[in-house]
Amino acid sequence: MTKLEQLKESLAVVSDLNGAASVLGWDQQTYMPPGGAAARAEQLATLGRMAHEAFISDEIGELLEGALAESTGSPSDSDESCLLCVVRRDYEKARKVPPVLVAGIARAASLGMEVWVQARKDSNFPLFQPAFQTILDLQRDLAQCLGFEESPYDALLDQYEPGMKKSGLVQIFSELKAGLVPLVQSISERLDRVDDGVLHRTYPEADQWAFGLEAARRLGYDFQRGRQDKSVHPFTTSFSVNDVRITTRVDEQFLPTALFGTLHECGHALYEQGISQKLERSPLAGGASLGVHESQSRLWENLVGRSRSFWKFFFPHVQRAFPQNLQDASLDCFYRSINRVEPSLIRVEADEVTYNLHILLRFELESDLVEGRLALADLPEAWNAGMKASLGVVPPNDAQGVLQDVHWSNGLIGYFPTYALGNLLSVQLFEKAQSAIPLLTAEIERGDFQSLLDWLRRNIHEHGRKFLPSQLIQRATGEPLRAVPYLRYLREKYSEIYR
Ligand code: ZN
């Protein structure tokens, strides 16, 4: 066996351990009884440690060196070259972090989340502050271990968005913010032009479930290689290219929760199901980054799912599914309802227009925290001031303000920006697909998504983690990530809706 073949076998073991851990994680959030929590935490910690140890072993290092020495001459975008490049990057990074720090971060995250749950319930930021301080200190240590050139924030961001830097985000986000703030203000003066009352009627759970499944199937989600279950927070998880699962939650008093939750997770799942079978059981069998992943969920949820073309096909279906609620509604009324804009306090409930302003605020605050310009004690005040400045609303308490999201309590710093990057990229990709498929709009109006999915498969999905996000984006769209197309899309769409 060549060194490359031996390396692939060792990496497949790591992939199996991670896949098994994902099964346990999926079960934990869907079917596990509460009594299973403590044992499950141990099982997940054991599998996580085994996978980490197997990956950072000297054996992998030697095989990697041997395989690199063997591999002269294969093209730089071949599966083999990309595998070696990605494994070397992951390996060098993983070896930089001492196991004691890995364990400390995991412990702080699980304690932090527990304290956060209570602090949010009581709307008590000072209760969370000491745990958050520990998490922040450990993340700063992590940044030092990983190394950086410009800002410690870069090292943290790179874990989720490889190759992206804080300075790059500042550039893209300042352009985005300059366009969004006046747009939000202008819509805020016309809020009464859209009434979404029709979405707040009673929609029976079983019918919502069936409609969501029908929509996911039409988009191309393969139920032979996936399934949908219920969970408190919707998510997508992959155990293999051939077993990619989604979850959703249902609110009987608000139709969009389950429907757009399903479309969103379906977008993530189409990506995972579309990864080349040749990359199975390798470190390349995943998304290029969280930002690229989010571009797929947002593309299907918003660019497709909240478009007029999509509802030209689906509106009669949704009317038949809920005749008592929608018989008297028009397509136009329904379309405007699902695109209603309102500056609000909670990120996960935010519409397309205001959503990114939530992300921009978190990015500004967390980079200030990491770089030591902001003290934790001053965070709630800075949060409220930021909300007022960008969205014109002020949280009445910290539960609806700085404590609303789980991420920081879980040690995820440098993660939020990927949501905004995904939104921007979703528009660039969709516009590129539109120019490559001249009849795309007509196809969507017929409920036919095959050529769009094929385009995404070829340009994004099948490559898995082979390329850095910046390379993948350049290959797919012919340009770097930009804010302008997203702003143009919003202005056109919402000028029409809000006149
Ligand atoms: Zn997502």
XYZ file of C-alpha atoms and ligand atoms in Angstrom:
500
model
C 0.000 0.000 0.000
C 1.178 3.526 -0.747
C 1.498 6.050 2.072
C -1.518 7.869 0.652
C -3.649 4.724 0.861
C -2.500 4.082 4.423
C -3.221 7.694 5.331
C -6.729 7.431 3.861
C -7.413 4.324 5.953
C -6.313 6.038 9.152
C -8.386 9.114 8.320
C -11.418 6.904 7.643
C -11.205 5.676 11.249
C -11.291 9.290 12.473
C -14.261 9.920 10.204
C -16.079 6.851 11.604
C -15.563 8.056 15.180
C -16.891 11.501 14.283
C -19.849 9.974 12.446
C -20.711 7.819 15.465
C -20.530 10.887 17.712
C -22.918 12.677 15.358
C -25.446 9.834 15.671
C -25.308 10.207 19.459
C -25.639 13.981 19.164
C -28.642 13.661 16.850
C -30.310 11.206 19.230
C -29.633 13.521 22.178
C -31.613 16.303 20.535
C -34.451 14.196 19.140
C -35.376 11.044 21.068
C -33.132 10.641 24.132
C -35.021 10.707 27.452
C -33.762 13.370 29.898
C -32.249 10.669 32.134
C -29.727 9.837 29.437
C -27.997 13.226 29.542
C -25.100 12.484 31.916
C -24.100 9.192 30.273
C -24.420 10.744 26.825
C -22.078 13.589 27.792
C -19.443 10.996 28.794
C -19.950 8.975 25.622
C -19.596 12.050 23.442
C -16.512 13.217 25.352
C -14.907 9.768 24.959
C -15.584 9.576 21.225
C -14.443 13.174 20.756
C -11.186 12.487 22.590
C -10.578 9.276 20.627
C -11.135 11.039 17.306
C -8.865 13.922 18.318
C -6.092 11.603 19.551
C -6.320 9.427 16.458
C -6.053 12.484 14.242
C -3.120 14.227 15.951
C -1.116 10.993 16.307
C 2.512 10.830 15.153
C 1.442 8.046 12.801
C -0.828 10.402 10.841
C 1.988 12.946 10.745
C 4.416 10.396 9.292
C 1.905 9.080 6.750
C 1.099 12.641 5.726
C 4.767 13.422 5.137
C 5.208 10.195 3.214
C 2.129 10.843 1.091
C 3.269 14.396 0.355
C 6.655 13.056 -0.767
C 4.938 10.509 -3.049
C 2.533 12.943 -4.625
C 4.504 14.874 -7.162
C 2.696 15.806 -10.308
C -1.020 15.399 -9.611
C -2.972 18.587 -10.475
C -3.549 21.019 -7.606
C -7.344 20.624 -7.793
C -7.305 16.805 -7.804
C -8.964 14.988 -4.886
C -5.562 13.737 -3.719
C -3.796 17.112 -3.736
C -6.712 18.806 -1.992
C -6.914 16.035 0.600
C -3.253 16.382 1.482
C -3.519 20.157 1.622
C -6.589 20.114 3.903
C -5.201 17.379 6.155
C -1.917 19.227 6.547
C -3.779 22.430 7.502
C -6.069 20.626 9.967
C -3.218 18.578 11.402
C -0.876 21.486 11.998
C -3.675 23.424 13.645
C -4.829 20.554 15.842
C -1.252 19.872 16.991
C -0.832 23.477 18.110
C -3.506 23.185 20.788
C -2.458 21.395 23.991
C -4.938 18.709 25.137
C -5.312 20.460 28.495
C -6.623 23.559 26.704
C -8.983 21.438 24.568
C -10.378 19.868 27.746
C -10.614 23.257 29.487
C -12.558 24.747 26.587
C -14.955 21.770 26.494
C -15.554 21.959 30.250
C -16.064 25.749 30.221
C -18.499 25.375 27.343
C -20.681 22.806 29.065
C -20.658 24.743 32.367
C -21.160 28.006 30.503
C -24.221 26.715 28.736
C -25.776 25.560 31.983
C -25.251 28.951 33.644
C -26.472 30.745 30.528
C -29.774 28.815 30.532
C -30.425 30.023 34.097
C -29.144 33.556 33.451
C -31.376 33.939 30.414
C -34.350 32.612 32.353
C -33.728 35.158 35.120
C -32.582 37.840 32.672
C -29.496 38.186 34.845
C -26.296 39.006 32.959
C -24.105 39.309 36.109
C -24.925 35.645 36.834
C -23.452 34.660 33.459
C -20.530 37.076 33.514
C -17.934 34.982 35.459
C -18.547 31.900 33.279
C -18.362 34.048 30.162
C -15.093 35.592 31.399
C -13.577 32.104 31.733
C -14.757 31.206 28.223
C -13.365 34.434 26.782
C -9.991 33.976 28.511
C -9.732 30.418 27.169
C -10.640 31.572 23.667
C -7.904 34.209 23.870
C -5.455 31.468 24.931
C -6.645 29.391 22.012
C -6.000 32.273 19.609
C -2.445 32.583 20.969
C -1.856 28.864 20.436
C -3.257 28.879 16.916
C -1.331 32.015 16.019
C -2.352 35.067 13.957
C -0.842 37.998 12.083
C -3.258 40.872 12.553
C -5.807 40.125 15.270
C -6.445 37.267 17.735
C -9.984 37.328 16.331
C -8.578 36.004 13.027
C -7.449 32.782 14.680
C -10.915 32.153 16.115
C -12.753 33.122 12.916
C -10.515 30.817 10.868
C -11.960 27.759 12.649
C -15.348 28.434 11.044
C -14.408 30.385 7.925
C -10.968 29.220 6.797
C -8.875 31.970 5.267
C -11.173 34.841 6.254
C -9.740 37.687 8.360
C -11.305 40.287 10.586
C -9.992 43.067 8.312
C -11.823 41.422 5.391
C -15.037 41.275 7.379
C -14.728 44.919 8.416
C -14.498 45.911 4.766
C -17.478 43.830 3.598
C -19.619 44.561 6.646
C -19.133 48.326 6.633
C -20.421 48.423 3.065
C -23.303 46.178 4.048
C -24.220 48.287 7.062
C -24.082 51.533 5.098
C -26.676 50.085 2.720
C -28.866 48.339 5.289
C -29.421 51.086 7.862
C -31.174 53.547 5.491
C -33.160 50.687 3.904
C -34.428 49.564 7.317
C -35.287 53.147 8.231
C -37.195 53.623 5.037
C -39.203 50.402 5.514
C -39.794 51.319 9.179
C -41.813 54.317 7.983
C -44.070 52.002 5.951
C -44.524 49.029 8.278
C -48.320 49.176 8.016
C -48.201 48.342 4.288
C -47.810 44.637 5.019
C -50.090 42.710 7.358
C -49.190 39.089 8.058
C -52.331 38.218 10.061
C -53.065 35.349 7.704
C -49.954 33.510 8.950
C -51.054 33.700 12.582
C -54.162 31.519 12.252
C -54.249 27.963 13.630
C -52.344 25.552 11.373
C -52.613 21.919 12.576
C -49.230 20.332 13.195
C -49.772 17.153 11.139
C -50.734 19.158 8.046
C -47.741 21.477 8.462
C -45.492 18.443 8.771
C -46.864 16.841 5.609
C -46.587 20.080 3.623
C -42.967 20.600 4.716
C -42.043 17.061 3.639
C -43.684 17.561 0.261
C -41.753 20.798 -0.279
C -38.426 19.217 0.777
C -39.001 16.281 -1.584
C -39.727 18.646 -4.482
C -36.528 20.591 -3.835
C -34.596 17.352 -4.196
C -33.952 16.192 -0.630
C -33.448 12.421 -0.876
C -35.444 10.636 1.826
C -33.676 7.368 1.002
C -30.612 9.081 2.412
C -32.254 11.282 5.018
C -35.217 11.919 7.298
C -36.851 14.723 9.242
C -37.561 14.669 12.987
C -38.623 17.199 15.585
C -36.244 19.089 17.904
C -36.285 22.243 20.036
C -33.777 23.971 17.733
C -33.798 22.916 14.072
C -30.505 21.514 12.774
C -28.930 19.357 10.073
C -26.477 16.585 10.805
C -24.579 14.197 8.590
C -23.327 10.732 9.529
C -22.295 9.980 5.958
C -22.958 11.382 2.486
C -25.731 8.765 2.422
C -27.352 9.605 5.762
C -28.044 13.320 6.189
C -30.814 14.242 8.633
C -32.777 17.385 9.315
C -35.016 18.502 12.153
C -37.623 21.202 12.529
C -40.056 22.581 15.083
C -43.713 23.397 14.622
C -45.723 26.371 15.899
C -49.438 25.804 15.296
C -50.108 29.533 15.567
C -47.475 30.672 13.042
C -47.065 28.922 9.710
C -43.543 30.121 8.743
C -41.702 28.562 11.724
C -41.830 24.961 10.513
C -42.075 25.661 6.791
C -39.066 27.947 6.452
C -37.219 25.945 9.107
C -37.603 22.881 6.892
C -36.554 24.750 3.735
C -33.514 26.159 5.568
C -32.323 22.808 6.927
C -33.158 21.177 3.605
C -30.692 23.609 1.990
C -27.966 22.477 4.394
C -28.890 18.838 3.747
C -28.873 19.168 -0.059
C -25.289 20.386 0.285
C -24.242 17.380 2.399
C -26.127 14.891 0.207
C -24.461 16.405 -2.865
C -20.868 15.864 -1.766
C -19.053 13.479 -4.100
C -19.264 9.831 -3.022
C -15.526 9.639 -3.713
C -14.912 11.875 -0.669
C -16.893 9.652 1.735
C -15.061 8.761 4.994
C -12.448 11.452 4.389
C -11.923 14.905 5.937
C -13.133 16.364 2.629
C -16.681 15.032 3.144
C -18.120 18.225 4.622
C -18.934 21.834 3.782
C -16.171 24.269 2.780
C -17.031 26.553 5.707
C -19.973 27.597 7.839
C -20.477 30.614 5.594
C -20.684 28.488 2.457
C -23.004 26.097 4.290
C -25.278 28.949 5.294
C -25.317 30.219 1.711
C -27.007 26.952 0.743
C -29.641 27.071 3.480
C -30.392 30.729 2.784
C -30.534 30.244 -0.958
C -33.307 27.643 -0.647
C -35.069 29.334 2.244
C -35.035 32.911 0.938
C -33.988 33.279 -2.693
C -36.176 30.331 -3.674
C -38.614 29.820 -0.773
C -39.593 33.452 -0.244
C -39.804 34.282 -3.946
C -42.981 34.973 -5.877
C -42.028 32.311 -8.448
C -41.850 29.595 -5.798
C -45.318 30.468 -4.513
C -46.804 30.648 -7.994
C -46.379 26.897 -7.874
C -46.832 26.166 -4.152
C -49.626 28.559 -3.211
C -52.454 26.340 -4.565
C -50.842 23.446 -2.674
C -50.673 25.336 0.621
C -54.256 26.520 0.063
C -55.394 22.905 -0.384
C -53.463 21.882 2.750
C -55.102 24.606 4.864
C -58.387 25.488 3.153
C -59.969 26.899 6.316
C -57.123 29.448 6.684
C -56.122 30.332 3.165
C -59.200 29.987 0.980
C -59.839 33.742 1.112
C -56.164 34.722 0.807
C -54.526 35.769 -2.452
C -51.095 34.791 -3.700
C -50.033 38.426 -3.465
C -51.193 38.759 0.140
C -49.442 35.504 1.075
C -46.210 36.514 -0.662
C -46.145 39.886 1.079
C -46.954 38.294 4.449
C -44.035 35.877 4.366
C -41.739 38.788 3.479
C -42.921 41.180 6.163
C -40.122 43.303 7.644
C -39.977 44.602 11.185
C -36.977 45.741 13.211
C -37.137 43.470 16.246
C -35.137 42.250 19.207
C -34.588 38.568 18.440
C -32.120 37.489 15.749
C -33.629 34.093 14.963
C -37.011 35.707 14.264
C -35.572 38.487 12.105
C -36.552 38.985 8.453
C -34.151 39.080 5.502
C -33.653 42.849 5.657
C -32.906 43.322 9.356
C -31.199 39.974 10.009
C -27.677 40.997 9.079
C -27.762 44.024 11.376
C -28.099 41.581 14.294
C -25.000 39.770 13.080
C -23.005 42.943 12.524
C -23.641 44.047 16.092
C -22.457 40.697 17.514
C -19.361 40.838 15.322
C -18.450 44.333 16.512
C -18.975 43.412 20.153
C -17.178 40.075 20.139
C -14.163 41.427 18.276
C -13.977 44.269 20.822
C -14.112 41.683 23.622
C -11.397 39.497 22.095
C -9.137 42.461 21.378
C -9.673 43.827 24.898
C -11.411 47.086 23.939
C -14.607 46.185 25.763
C -14.977 44.819 29.317
C -17.627 42.156 29.921
C -19.291 44.271 32.604
C -20.011 46.895 29.934
C -21.363 44.434 27.365
C -25.120 44.732 28.094
C -24.975 48.508 27.798
C -22.959 48.300 24.573
C -25.478 45.783 23.229
C -28.447 48.015 23.926
C -26.731 51.064 22.446
C -25.870 49.070 19.313
C -29.451 47.823 18.900
C -30.759 51.366 19.172
C -28.249 52.724 16.679
C -28.736 50.082 13.989
C -32.308 48.821 14.421
C -33.944 51.567 16.446
C -35.158 49.178 19.149
C -33.936 48.729 22.732
C -34.342 45.432 24.623
C -36.402 45.791 27.812
C -34.150 43.216 29.504
C -30.998 41.175 28.914
C -32.915 37.974 28.148
C -34.196 39.653 24.996
C -30.871 41.392 24.531
C -27.345 40.232 25.144
C -28.377 36.851 26.598
C -30.613 35.712 23.731
C -28.180 33.489 21.810
C -26.518 30.307 23.031
C -23.282 30.699 21.006
C -21.044 32.647 23.401
C -21.962 30.413 26.331
C -20.837 27.464 24.243
C -17.458 29.030 23.443
C -18.403 29.886 19.855
C -16.617 33.190 19.268
C -15.916 34.134 15.654
C -18.931 32.090 14.544
C -21.681 34.711 14.084
C -20.139 36.448 11.032
C -20.572 33.256 8.995
C -24.355 33.775 9.047
C -23.998 37.132 7.289
C -21.394 35.791 4.857
C -23.833 33.025 3.954
C -26.573 35.556 3.213
C -24.307 37.583 0.931
C -23.037 34.520 -0.896
C -26.541 33.106 -1.387
C -27.394 36.040 -3.665
C -24.137 35.903 -5.622
C -24.646 32.191 -6.272
C -28.308 32.529 -7.157
C -27.601 35.337 -9.643
C -24.853 33.270 -11.224
C -27.187 30.279 -11.482
C -29.852 32.508 -13.053
C -27.484 33.638 -15.772
C -26.351 30.041 -16.378
C -29.952 28.742 -16.535
C -31.978 31.178 -18.666
C -35.309 29.447 -17.913
C -34.742 29.142 -14.175
C -37.614 31.413 -13.143
C -40.054 29.504 -15.359
C -38.800 26.195 -13.954
C -39.309 27.354 -10.359
C -42.814 28.524 -11.282
C -43.499 24.938 -12.416
C -42.079 23.480 -9.178
C -39.042 22.143 -11.014
C -35.779 22.690 -9.128
C -33.604 20.135 -10.850
C -31.399 22.394 -12.954
C -30.788 24.747 -10.018
C -29.823 21.798 -7.835
C -27.596 20.400 -10.594
C -25.849 23.764 -10.919
C -25.219 23.902 -7.173
C -24.063 20.286 -7.185
C -21.475 20.996 -9.875
C -20.270 24.330 -8.554
C -20.473 23.890 -4.774
C -21.739 20.614 -3.347
C -19.653 17.935 -4.989
C -16.354 19.589 -4.009
C -16.945 19.166 -0.270
C -14.033 20.705 1.614
C -11.592 20.501 -1.300
C -11.221 24.260 -1.698
C -10.921 27.231 0.626
C -14.138 29.291 0.659
C -12.479 32.143 -1.241
C -11.314 29.726 -3.968
C -14.685 28.003 -4.189
C -16.539 31.326 -4.435
C -14.177 32.591 -7.120
C -14.564 29.360 -9.121
C -18.364 29.384 -8.832
C -19.147 33.075 -9.321
C -16.023 34.500 -10.972
C -15.676 37.121 -8.244
C -14.892 37.443 -4.528
C -17.533 37.668 -1.820
C -19.264 41.075 -2.006
C -22.042 43.025 -0.277
C -23.307 44.903 -3.358
C -25.345 42.081 -4.967
C -27.130 41.382 -1.673
C -28.007 45.041 -1.157
C -29.252 45.334 -4.737
C -31.406 42.217 -4.280
C -32.967 43.584 -1.082
C -33.646 47.017 -2.572
C -35.357 45.596 -5.634
C -37.429 43.029 -3.780
C -38.530 45.240 -0.902
C -39.124 48.395 -2.969
C -41.791 46.401 -4.751
C -43.271 44.944 -1.549
C -43.214 48.196 0.430
C -43.687 50.444 -2.622
Zn -28.289 27.425 8.936
